[in-house]
Amino acid sequence: MASRVSLKSRGKEGKGSKGSDEKSTAQCLKEWSTWTMKKAKVITHYGFIPLVIIIGMNSDPKPQLYQFLSPV
Amino acid sequence: MAGLVPPGPTTVPAGESKKAEEKTDFMNLPCPIPFEELHREALMSLKPEAFEGLRFDFTKGLNQKFSLSHSVYMGPTEIPSQSAETIKIPTAHYEFGANFIDPNLMLIGRVLTDGRLNARVKWDLTDNLTVKANAQLSNEPHMSHGIVNFDYKGKDYRSQFQMGNAALFGASYIQSVTRHLSLGGEVFWAGQHRKSGIGYAARYETDKMVATGQVASTGVVALSYVQKVSEKVSLASDFMYNYITRDVTSSVGYDYILRQCRLRGKIDSNGCAAAYLEERLNMGLNFILSAEIDHRKKDYKFGFGLTVG
């Protein structure tokens, strides 16, 4: 009895997961894009100012490090 | 040919454009100003960045293109409140900024002591195509915004496509119709707030005056008129009406651009009088005074500051 019940429930689960497989490509895409946006936000938040500084310090005429640090 | 006008809300009736007194060469019209800068002259004269408290800005240039900026602000900041009273809490912050300005690429970043980042990028991919991005990022969840714009500049038209977070999409188009008149339109769609809207705008500009008008389906009707009385003096007036909330605001102001200073003042129909003075004390040293008196809300804001570099 118990085994039959469990077989039935597994059968239902099998069908259920197939149905959700078809939906999950769209959901996967949504989850991926949300994950990418979150990572991009963190990277931009920490990395934008260092990026500008690196690009600026490598532009010509190349400024020296003491010019960057001194307040005058 | 760049003179083609696509069908749609921005098409103008054919009879209107033929009434030019001088011979306008319709194949050689000037490029109009970007859609978001339509009210530029009126905004510059009537809405200076008024502040309250102390402000000190120091910009240090490391070479022609790269500069760092340090900014200190101390003063009360208004927080939104449910009641009619204005609630202000004293705040102080230091802002560090790095700017890289190249003919093709502009990167501006500002970071505050509480972790908020304000980033602006403008990249000219080709002569006509520009990508702009603007982001305000903060450590608090759901308080960050970002927008990317793609601008295409044609011979006598400009078009822009905009994408933002919270599924915001927008597009705008502005076309020079005669030498003085340009007409434009915009549409936007905000996914998360389930709102969409369409708007039209017109701008008539001569050497002495600029008149603009804008209507949008969000209920906003905005008209402005700026008259350049002389090289040093401009007068501006502005009328904003929201036909959904039945809200009306009108303001009149002046803008004096003198050798050593720039003085702007305005008075509002909400009972608000404001003035903003920028005085050049020395080469690279500017002194700023800002005052705003709101008689209706009994809110008085006075600020002073110094800008170096």
GROMACS .gro file of N, CA and C in nm, chain A residues 3-41:
model
  117
    3SER      N    1   0.392   0.140  -0.073
    3SER     CA    2   0.474   0.152  -0.194
    3SER      C    3   0.392   0.204  -0.310
    4ARG      N    4   0.263   0.159  -0.318
    4ARG     CA    5   0.180   0.208  -0.429
    4ARG      C    6   0.159   0.358  -0.416
    5VAL      N    7   0.133   0.400  -0.292
    5VAL     CA    8   0.111   0.545  -0.271
    5VAL      C    9   0.237   0.622  -0.312
    6SER      N   10   0.348   0.564  -0.267
    6SER     CA   11   0.471   0.638  -0.299
    6SER      C   12   0.497   0.638  -0.448
    7LEU      N   13   0.463   0.527  -0.518
    7LEU     CA   14   0.481   0.526  -0.664
    7LEU      C   15   0.395   0.633  -0.729
    8LYS      N   16   0.271   0.638  -0.681
    8LYS     CA   17   0.178   0.738  -0.738
    8LYS      C   18   0.233   0.878  -0.720
    9SER      N   19   0.278   0.904  -0.598
    9SER     CA   20   0.323   1.041  -0.572
    9SER      C   21   0.448   1.073  -0.655
   10ARG      N   22   0.534   0.972  -0.672
   10ARG     CA   23   0.654   0.997  -0.754
   10ARG      C   24   0.614   1.024  -0.899
   11GLY      N   25   0.509   0.947  -0.942
   11GLY     CA   26   0.463   0.970  -1.080
   11GLY      C   27   0.416   1.114  -1.097
   12LYS      N   28   0.340   1.159  -0.998
   12LYS     CA   29   0.290   1.297  -1.006
   12LYS      C   30   0.405   1.395  -1.006
   13GLU      N   31   0.501   1.367  -0.919
   13GLU     CA   32   0.617   1.457  -0.913
   13GLU      C   33   0.688   1.462  -1.048
   14GLY      N   34   0.697   1.342  -1.108
   14GLY     CA   35   0.765   1.336  -1.238
   14GLY      C   36   0.696   1.428  -1.339
   15LYS      N   37   0.563   1.418  -1.344
   15LYS     CA   38   0.488   1.502  -1.439
   15LYS      C   39   0.505   1.648  -1.402
   16GLY      N   40   0.497   1.674  -1.271
   16GLY     CA   41   0.509   1.813  -1.226
   16GLY      C   42   0.642   1.873  -1.268
   17SER      N   43   0.749   1.798  -1.249
   17SER     CA   44   0.881   1.855  -1.281
   17SER      C   45   0.895   1.876  -1.432
   18LYS      N   46   0.832   1.790  -1.512
   18LYS     CA   47   0.840   1.812  -1.658
   18LYS      C   48   0.771   1.944  -1.692
   19GLY      N   49   0.654   1.967  -1.631
   19GLY     CA   50   0.583   2.092  -1.659
   19GLY      C   51   0.668   2.212  -1.618
   20SER      N   52   0.729   2.202  -1.501
   20SER     CA   53   0.807   2.317  -1.455
   20SER      C   54   0.936   2.330  -1.535
   21ASP      N   55   0.985   2.222  -1.598
   21ASP     CA   56   1.103   2.233  -1.686
   21ASP      C   57   1.076   2.330  -1.800
   22GLU      N   58   0.956   2.319  -1.859
   22GLU     CA   59   0.927   2.408  -1.972
   22GLU      C   60   0.921   2.552  -1.925
   23LYS      N   61   0.863   2.574  -1.805
   23LYS     CA   62   0.857   2.711  -1.756
   23LYS      C   63   0.996   2.758  -1.717
   24SER      N   64   1.080   2.669  -1.671
   24SER     CA   65   1.201   2.714  -1.604
   24SER      C   66   1.304   2.777  -1.697
   25THR      N   67   1.294   2.765  -1.831
   25THR     CA   68   1.390   2.838  -1.916
   25THR      C   69   1.366   2.987  -1.901
   26ALA      N   70   1.240   3.027  -1.900
   26ALA     CA   71   1.211   3.169  -1.880
   26ALA      C   72   1.251   3.211  -1.739
   27GLN      N   73   1.221   3.123  -1.643
   27GLN     CA   74   1.257   3.157  -1.506
   27GLN      C   75   1.408   3.160  -1.488
   28CYS      N   76   1.475   3.065  -1.554
   28CYS     CA   77   1.622   3.060  -1.549
   28CYS      C   78   1.679   3.191  -1.601
   29LEU      N   79   1.623   3.236  -1.714
   29LEU     CA   80   1.672   3.361  -1.774
   29LEU      C   81   1.653   3.477  -1.680
   30LYS      N   82   1.535   3.479  -1.618
   30LYS     CA   83   1.506   3.587  -1.522
   30LYS      C   84   1.602   3.583  -1.405
   31GLU      N   85   1.626   3.458  -1.354
   31GLU     CA   86   1.716   3.447  -1.239
   31GLU      C   87   1.856   3.487  -1.276
   32TRP      N   88   1.900   3.441  -1.396
   32TRP     CA   89   2.033   3.479  -1.445
   32TRP      C   90   2.049   3.630  -1.456
   33SER      N   91   1.948   3.693  -1.516
   33SER     CA   92   1.962   3.838  -1.538
   33SER      C   93   1.957   3.911  -1.405
   34THR      N   94   1.878   3.862  -1.310
   34THR     CA   95   1.877   3.926  -1.179
   34THR      C   96   2.012   3.910  -1.112
   35TRP      N   97   2.069   3.786  -1.122
   35TRP     CA   98   2.201   3.762  -1.064
   35TRP      C   99   2.305   3.852  -1.129
   36THR      N  100   2.300   3.866  -1.263
   36THR     CA  101   2.397   3.952  -1.333
   36THR      C  102   2.381   4.097  -1.290
   37MET      N  103   2.257   4.142  -1.278
   37MET     CA  104   2.235   4.281  -1.239
   37MET      C  105   2.289   4.306  -1.100
   38LYS      N  106   2.268   4.210  -1.010
   38LYS     CA  107   2.318   4.228  -0.873
   38LYS      C  108   2.469   4.235  -0.872
   39LYS      N  109   2.534   4.143  -0.946
   39LYS     CA  110   2.680   4.145  -0.949
   39LYS      C  111   2.730   4.274  -1.015
   40ALA      N  112   2.660   4.316  -1.121
   40ALA     CA  113   2.705   4.438  -1.191
   40ALA      C  114   2.692   4.558  -1.097
   41LYS      N  115   2.588   4.558  -1.017
   41LYS     CA  116   2.570   4.671  -0.925
   41LYS      C  117   2.681   4.675  -0.823
   0.00000   0.00000   0.00000
